[in-house]
């Protein structure tokens, strides 16, 4: 007999209830803006400050992300 599951559309995590998947989807942050913080001699910036829909901000550096 098949076992039903529900999947978060954003991270693809599987849940045993529709409510669990909906809650997971609601908890994912959405970027609303990105501002260049650091730029070097290469054509792409090496540091960005991203603002999310909850008002939080995070700085992403290329070196930390393997780029």
PDB file of N, CA and C in Angstrom:
ATOM      1  N   UNK A   1       0.845  -1.178   0.000  1.00  0.00           N
ATOM      2  CA  UNK A   1       0.000   0.000   0.000  1.00  0.00           C
ATOM      3  C   UNK A   1       0.897   1.251   0.000  1.00  0.00           C
ATOM      4  N   UNK A   2       0.582   2.229  -0.841  1.00  0.00           N
ATOM      5  CA  UNK A   2       1.401   3.449  -0.891  1.00  0.00           C
ATOM      6  C   UNK A   2       1.305   4.264   0.398  1.00  0.00           C
ATOM      7  N   UNK A   3       2.404   4.912   0.732  1.00  0.00           N
ATOM      8  CA  UNK A   3       2.442   5.794   1.900  1.00  0.00           C
ATOM      9  C   UNK A   3       2.457   7.231   1.380  1.00  0.00           C
ATOM     10  N   UNK A   4       1.386   7.995   1.656  1.00  0.00           N
ATOM     11  CA  UNK A   4       1.351   9.379   1.153  1.00  0.00           C
ATOM     12  C   UNK A   4       2.294  10.286   1.937  1.00  0.00           C
ATOM     13  N   UNK A   5       2.858  11.259   1.239  1.00  0.00           N
ATOM     14  CA  UNK A   5       3.683  12.265   1.893  1.00  0.00           C
ATOM     15  C   UNK A   5       3.460  13.595   1.188  1.00  0.00           C
ATOM     16  N   UNK A   6       3.856  14.645   1.856  1.00  0.00           N
ATOM     17  CA  UNK A   6       3.710  16.002   1.334  1.00  0.00           C
ATOM     18  C   UNK A   6       5.091  16.633   1.315  1.00  0.00           C
ATOM     19  N   UNK A   7       5.384  17.389   0.269  1.00  0.00           N
ATOM     20  CA  UNK A   7       6.720  17.923   0.067  1.00  0.00           C
ATOM     21  C   UNK A   7       6.699  19.448   0.055  1.00  0.00           C
ATOM     22  N   UNK A   8       7.663  20.049   0.753  1.00  0.00           N
ATOM     23  CA  UNK A   8       7.846  21.500   0.720  1.00  0.00           C
ATOM     24  C   UNK A   8       8.281  21.871  -0.694  1.00  0.00           C
ATOM     25  N   UNK A   9       7.613  22.836  -1.294  1.00  0.00           N
ATOM     26  CA  UNK A   9       7.927  23.250  -2.662  1.00  0.00           C
ATOM     27  C   UNK A   9       9.281  23.945  -2.769  1.00  0.00           C
ATOM     28  N   UNK A  10       9.794  24.466  -1.665  1.00  0.00           N
ATOM     29  CA  UNK A  10      11.036  25.246  -1.718  1.00  0.00           C
ATOM     30  C   UNK A  10      12.271  24.398  -1.456  1.00  0.00           C
ATOM     31  N   UNK A  11      12.245  23.539  -0.434  1.00  0.00           N
ATOM     32  CA  UNK A  11      13.442  22.761  -0.103  1.00  0.00           C
ATOM     33  C   UNK A  11      13.283  21.270  -0.408  1.00  0.00           C
ATOM     34  N   UNK A  12      12.091  20.870  -0.808  1.00  0.00           N
ATOM     35  CA  UNK A  12      11.789  19.480  -1.192  1.00  0.00           C
ATOM     36  C   UNK A  12      11.809  18.501  -0.016  1.00  0.00           C
ATOM     37  N   UNK A  13      11.796  19.004   1.216  1.00  0.00           N
ATOM     38  CA  UNK A  13      11.733  18.129   2.397  1.00  0.00           C
ATOM     39  C   UNK A  13      10.360  17.474   2.444  1.00  0.00           C
ATOM     40  N   UNK A  14      10.308  16.226   2.870  1.00  0.00           N
ATOM     41  CA  UNK A  14       9.054  15.473   2.891  1.00  0.00           C
ATOM     42  C   UNK A  14       8.457  15.433   4.289  1.00  0.00           C
ATOM     43  N   UNK A  15       7.118  15.542   4.350  1.00  0.00           N
ATOM     44  CA  UNK A  15       6.373  15.537   5.609  1.00  0.00           C
ATOM     45  C   UNK A  15       5.237  14.535   5.510  1.00  0.00           C
ATOM     46  N   UNK A  16       4.754  14.102   6.667  1.00  0.00           N
ATOM     47  CA  UNK A  16       3.632  13.172   6.664  1.00  0.00           C
ATOM     48  C   UNK A  16       2.282  13.884   6.708  1.00  0.00           C
ATOM     49  N   UNK A  17       2.301  15.236   6.784  1.00  0.00           N
ATOM     50  CA  UNK A  17       1.041  15.981   6.781  1.00  0.00           C
ATOM     51  C   UNK A  17       1.153  17.209   5.879  1.00  0.00           C
ATOM     52  N   UNK A  18       0.017  17.618   5.347  1.00  0.00           N
ATOM     53  CA  UNK A  18      -0.034  18.817   4.509  1.00  0.00           C
ATOM     54  C   UNK A  18       0.340  20.053   5.325  1.00  0.00           C
ATOM     55  N   UNK A  19      -0.061  20.081   6.591  1.00  0.00           N
ATOM     56  CA  UNK A  19       0.231  21.223   7.458  1.00  0.00           C
ATOM     57  C   UNK A  19       1.731  21.385   7.688  1.00  0.00           C
ATOM     58  N   UNK A  20       2.429  20.273   7.873  1.00  0.00           N
ATOM     59  CA  UNK A  20       3.878  20.323   8.076  1.00  0.00           C
ATOM     60  C   UNK A  20       4.592  20.907   6.868  1.00  0.00           C
ATOM     61  N   UNK A  21       4.176  20.494   5.680  1.00  0.00           N
ATOM     62  CA  UNK A  21       4.792  21.012   4.457  1.00  0.00           C
ATOM     63  C   UNK A  21       4.463  22.492   4.276  1.00  0.00           C
ATOM     64  N   UNK A  22       3.235  22.888   4.576  1.00  0.00           N
ATOM     65  CA  UNK A  22       2.832  24.292   4.443  1.00  0.00           C
ATOM     66  C   UNK A  22       3.596  25.173   5.428  1.00  0.00           C
ATOM     67  N   UNK A  23       3.805  24.675   6.646  1.00  0.00           N
ATOM     68  CA  UNK A  23       4.557  25.436   7.648  1.00  0.00           C
ATOM     69  C   UNK A  23       6.015  25.605   7.217  1.00  0.00           C
ATOM     70  N   UNK A  24       6.601  24.560   6.662  1.00  0.00           N
ATOM     71  CA  UNK A  24       7.975  24.633   6.177  1.00  0.00           C
ATOM     72  C   UNK A  24       8.079  25.683   5.064  1.00  0.00           C
ATOM     73  N   UNK A  25       7.135  25.662   4.114  1.00  0.00           N
ATOM     74  CA  UNK A  25       7.138  26.636   3.023  1.00  0.00           C
ATOM     75  C   UNK A  25       7.027  28.061   3.551  1.00  0.00           C
ATOM     76  N   UNK A  26       6.213  28.267   4.583  1.00  0.00           N
ATOM     77  CA  UNK A  26       6.010  29.606   5.142  1.00  0.00           C
ATOM     78  C   UNK A  26       7.243  30.110   5.880  1.00  0.00           C
ATOM     79  N   UNK A  27       8.092  29.201   6.373  1.00  0.00           N
ATOM     80  CA  UNK A  27       9.266  29.598   7.139  1.00  0.00           C
ATOM     81  C   UNK A  27      10.484  29.933   6.288  1.00  0.00           C
ATOM     82  N   UNK A  28      10.427  29.670   4.995  1.00  0.00           N
ATOM     83  CA  UNK A  28      11.550  30.007   4.116  1.00  0.00           C
ATOM     84  C   UNK A  28      11.547  31.510   3.855  1.00  0.00           C
ATOM     85  N   UNK A  29      12.707  32.117   3.983  1.00  0.00           N
ATOM     86  CA  UNK A  29      12.834  33.559   3.742  1.00  0.00           C
ATOM     87  C   UNK A  29      12.945  33.827   2.252  1.00  0.00           C
ATOM     88  N   UNK A  30      12.457  35.006   1.842  1.00  0.00           N
ATOM     89  CA  UNK A  30      12.502  35.418   0.448  1.00  0.00           C
ATOM     90  C   UNK A  30      13.358  36.674   0.348  1.00  0.00           C
ATOM     91  N   UNK A  31      14.398  36.650  -0.485  1.00  0.00           N
ATOM     92  CA  UNK A  31      15.207  37.862  -0.662  1.00  0.00           C
ATOM     93  C   UNK A  31      14.388  38.956  -1.347  1.00  0.00           C
ATOM     94  N   UNK A  32      14.462  40.175  -0.817  1.00  0.00           N
ATOM     95  CA  UNK A  32      13.749  41.292  -1.433  1.00  0.00           C
ATOM     96  C   UNK A  32      14.705  42.302  -2.054  1.00  0.00           C
ATOM     97  N   UNK A  33      15.966  42.313  -1.627  1.00  0.00           N
ATOM     98  CA  UNK A  33      16.947  43.189  -2.261  1.00  0.00           C
ATOM     99  C   UNK A  33      18.356  42.686  -1.976  1.00  0.00           C
ATOM    100  N   UNK A  34      19.258  43.047  -2.869  1.00  0.00           N
ATOM    101  CA  UNK A  34      20.679  42.714  -2.699  1.00  0.00           C
ATOM    102  C   UNK A  34      21.488  43.944  -3.071  1.00  0.00           C
ATOM    103  N   UNK A  35      22.459  44.289  -2.212  1.00  0.00           N
ATOM    104  CA  UNK A  35      23.302  45.463  -2.425  1.00  0.00           C
ATOM    105  C   UNK A  35      24.756  45.017  -2.430  1.00  0.00           C
ATOM    106  N   UNK A  36      25.509  45.496  -3.395  1.00  0.00           N
ATOM    107  CA  UNK A  36      26.929  45.168  -3.473  1.00  0.00           C
ATOM    108  C   UNK A  36      27.649  45.864  -2.323  1.00  0.00           C
ATOM    109  N   UNK A  37      28.387  45.079  -1.535  1.00  0.00           N
ATOM    110  CA  UNK A  37      29.152  45.612  -0.410  1.00  0.00           C
ATOM    111  C   UNK A  37      30.628  45.685  -0.772  1.00  0.00           C
ATOM    112  N   UNK A  38      31.105  44.697  -1.529  1.00  0.00           N
ATOM    113  CA  UNK A  38      32.515  44.678  -1.894  1.00  0.00           C
ATOM    114  C   UNK A  38      32.712  44.307  -3.344  1.00  0.00           C
ATOM    115  N   UNK A  39      33.534  45.072  -4.017  1.00  0.00           N
ATOM    116  CA  UNK A  39      33.816  44.833  -5.423  1.00  0.00           C
ATOM    117  C   UNK A  39      35.317  44.923  -5.630  1.00  0.00           C
ATOM    118  N   UNK A  40      35.853  44.054  -6.451  1.00  0.00           N
ATOM    119  CA  UNK A  40      37.293  44.053  -6.693  1.00  0.00           C
ATOM    120  C   UNK A  40      37.608  44.242  -8.163  1.00  0.00           C
ATOM    121  N   UNK A  41      38.702  43.626  -8.608  1.00  0.00           N
ATOM    122  CA  UNK A  41      39.123  43.794  -9.991  1.00  0.00           C
ATOM    123  C   UNK A  41      38.389  42.850 -10.946  1.00  0.00           C
ATOM    124  N   UNK A  42      37.688  41.878 -10.416  1.00  0.00           N
ATOM    125  CA  UNK A  42      36.930  40.947 -11.249  1.00  0.00           C
ATOM    126  C   UNK A  42      35.584  41.560 -11.623  1.00  0.00           C
ATOM    127  N   UNK A  43      34.926  41.024 -12.647  1.00  0.00           N
ATOM    128  CA  UNK A  43      33.666  41.627 -13.094  1.00  0.00           C
ATOM    129  C   UNK A  43      32.496  41.435 -12.114  1.00  0.00           C
ATOM    130  N   UNK A  44      32.594  40.466 -11.212  1.00  0.00           N
ATOM    131  CA  UNK A  44      31.507  40.203 -10.272  1.00  0.00           C
ATOM    132  C   UNK A  44      31.883  40.676  -8.873  1.00  0.00           C
ATOM    133  N   UNK A  45      30.895  41.141  -8.097  1.00  0.00           N
ATOM    134  CA  UNK A  45      31.195  41.548  -6.725  1.00  0.00           C
ATOM    135  C   UNK A  45      31.562  40.335  -5.873  1.00  0.00           C
ATOM    136  N   UNK A  46      32.370  40.544  -4.839  1.00  0.00           N
ATOM    137  CA  UNK A  46      32.745  39.433  -3.972  1.00  0.00           C
ATOM    138  C   UNK A  46      31.948  39.424  -2.669  1.00  0.00           C
ATOM    139  N   UNK A  47      31.133  40.460  -2.443  1.00  0.00           N
ATOM    140  CA  UNK A  47      30.350  40.535  -1.216  1.00  0.00           C
ATOM    141  C   UNK A  47      29.021  41.232  -1.482  1.00  0.00           C
ATOM    142  N   UNK A  48      27.924  40.618  -1.003  1.00  0.00           N
ATOM    143  CA  UNK A  48      26.577  41.173  -1.153  1.00  0.00           C
ATOM    144  C   UNK A  48      25.872  41.201   0.193  1.00  0.00           C
ATOM    145  N   UNK A  49      25.089  42.247   0.422  1.00  0.00           N
ATOM    146  CA  UNK A  49      24.212  42.284   1.586  1.00  0.00           C
ATOM    147  C   UNK A  49      22.788  42.046   1.086  1.00  0.00           C
ATOM    148  N   UNK A  50      22.185  40.967   1.567  1.00  0.00           N
ATOM    149  CA  UNK A  50      20.848  40.579   1.126  1.00  0.00           C
ATOM    150  C   UNK A  50      19.856  40.894   2.239  1.00  0.00           C
ATOM    151  N   UNK A  51      18.756  41.555   1.870  1.00  0.00           N
ATOM    152  CA  UNK A  51      17.667  41.849   2.797  1.00  0.00           C
ATOM    153  C   UNK A  51      16.520  40.895   2.492  1.00  0.00           C
ATOM    154  N   UNK A  52      15.951  40.303   3.552  1.00  0.00           N
ATOM    155  CA  UNK A  52      14.887  39.317   3.396  1.00  0.00           C
ATOM    156  C   UNK A  52      13.525  39.894   3.776  1.00  0.00           C
ATOM    157  N   UNK A  53      12.471  39.160   3.437  1.00  0.00           N
ATOM    158  CA  UNK A  53      11.105  39.632   3.660  1.00  0.00           C
ATOM    159  C   UNK A  53      10.751  39.812   5.139  1.00  0.00           C
ATOM    160  N   UNK A  54      11.533  39.262   6.063  1.00  0.00           N
ATOM    161  CA  UNK A  54      11.261  39.470   7.482  1.00  0.00           C
ATOM    162  C   UNK A  54      12.041  40.664   8.043  1.00  0.00           C
ATOM    163  N   UNK A  55      12.780  41.388   7.158  1.00  0.00           N
ATOM    164  CA  UNK A  55      13.564  42.542   7.585  1.00  0.00           C
ATOM    165  C   UNK A  55      14.991  42.209   7.953  1.00  0.00           C
ATOM    166  N   UNK A  56      15.319  40.939   8.047  1.00  0.00           N
ATOM    167  CA  UNK A  56      16.677  40.529   8.381  1.00  0.00           C
ATOM    168  C   UNK A  56      17.633  40.762   7.222  1.00  0.00           C
ATOM    169  N   UNK A  57      18.904  40.950   7.570  1.00  0.00           N
ATOM    170  CA  UNK A  57      19.946  41.164   6.566  1.00  0.00           C
ATOM    171  C   UNK A  57      21.087  40.197   6.816  1.00  0.00           C
ATOM    172  N   UNK A  58      21.737  39.768   5.724  1.00  0.00           N
ATOM    173  CA  UNK A  58      22.890  38.873   5.826  1.00  0.00           C
ATOM    174  C   UNK A  58      23.867  39.248   4.731  1.00  0.00           C
ATOM    175  N   UNK A  59      25.162  39.240   5.084  1.00  0.00           N
ATOM    176  CA  UNK A  59      26.206  39.514   4.103  1.00  0.00           C
ATOM    177  C   UNK A  59      26.774  38.173   3.625  1.00  0.00           C
ATOM    178  N   UNK A  60      26.795  37.996   2.316  1.00  0.00           N
ATOM    179  CA  UNK A  60      27.335  36.794   1.685  1.00  0.00           C
ATOM    180  C   UNK A  60      28.652  37.158   1.010  1.00  0.00           C
ATOM    181  N   UNK A  61      29.701  36.423   1.348  1.00  0.00           N
ATOM    182  CA  UNK A  61      31.016  36.626   0.756  1.00  0.00           C
ATOM    183  C   UNK A  61      31.338  35.435  -0.156  1.00  0.00           C
ATOM    184  N   UNK A  62      31.875  35.735  -1.334  1.00  0.00           N
ATOM    185  CA  UNK A  62      32.201  34.698  -2.307  1.00  0.00           C
ATOM    186  C   UNK A  62      33.166  33.667  -1.732  1.00  0.00           C
ATOM    187  N   UNK A  63      34.154  34.099  -0.952  1.00  0.00           N
ATOM    188  CA  UNK A  63      35.135  33.181  -0.389  1.00  0.00           C
ATOM    189  C   UNK A  63      34.481  32.161   0.535  1.00  0.00           C
ATOM    190  N   UNK A  64      33.499  32.597   1.314  1.00  0.00           N
ATOM    191  CA  UNK A  64      32.813  31.691   2.240  1.00  0.00           C
ATOM    192  C   UNK A  64      31.926  30.698   1.510  1.00  0.00           C
ATOM    193  N   UNK A  65      31.535  31.044   0.283  1.00  0.00           N
ATOM    194  CA  UNK A  65      30.624  30.189  -0.468  1.00  0.00           C
ATOM    195  C   UNK A  65      31.368  29.371  -1.535  1.00  0.00           C
ATOM    196  N   UNK A  66      32.688  29.401  -1.484  1.00  0.00           N
ATOM    197  CA  UNK A  66      33.477  28.599  -2.393  1.00  0.00           C
ATOM    198  C   UNK A  66      33.656  29.209  -3.778  1.00  0.00           C
ATOM    199  N   UNK A  67      33.448  30.530  -3.898  1.00  0.00           N
ATOM    200  CA  UNK A  67      33.529  31.152  -5.220  1.00  0.00           C
ATOM    201  C   UNK A  67      34.714  32.014  -5.428  1.00  0.00           C
TER     202      UNK A  67
END
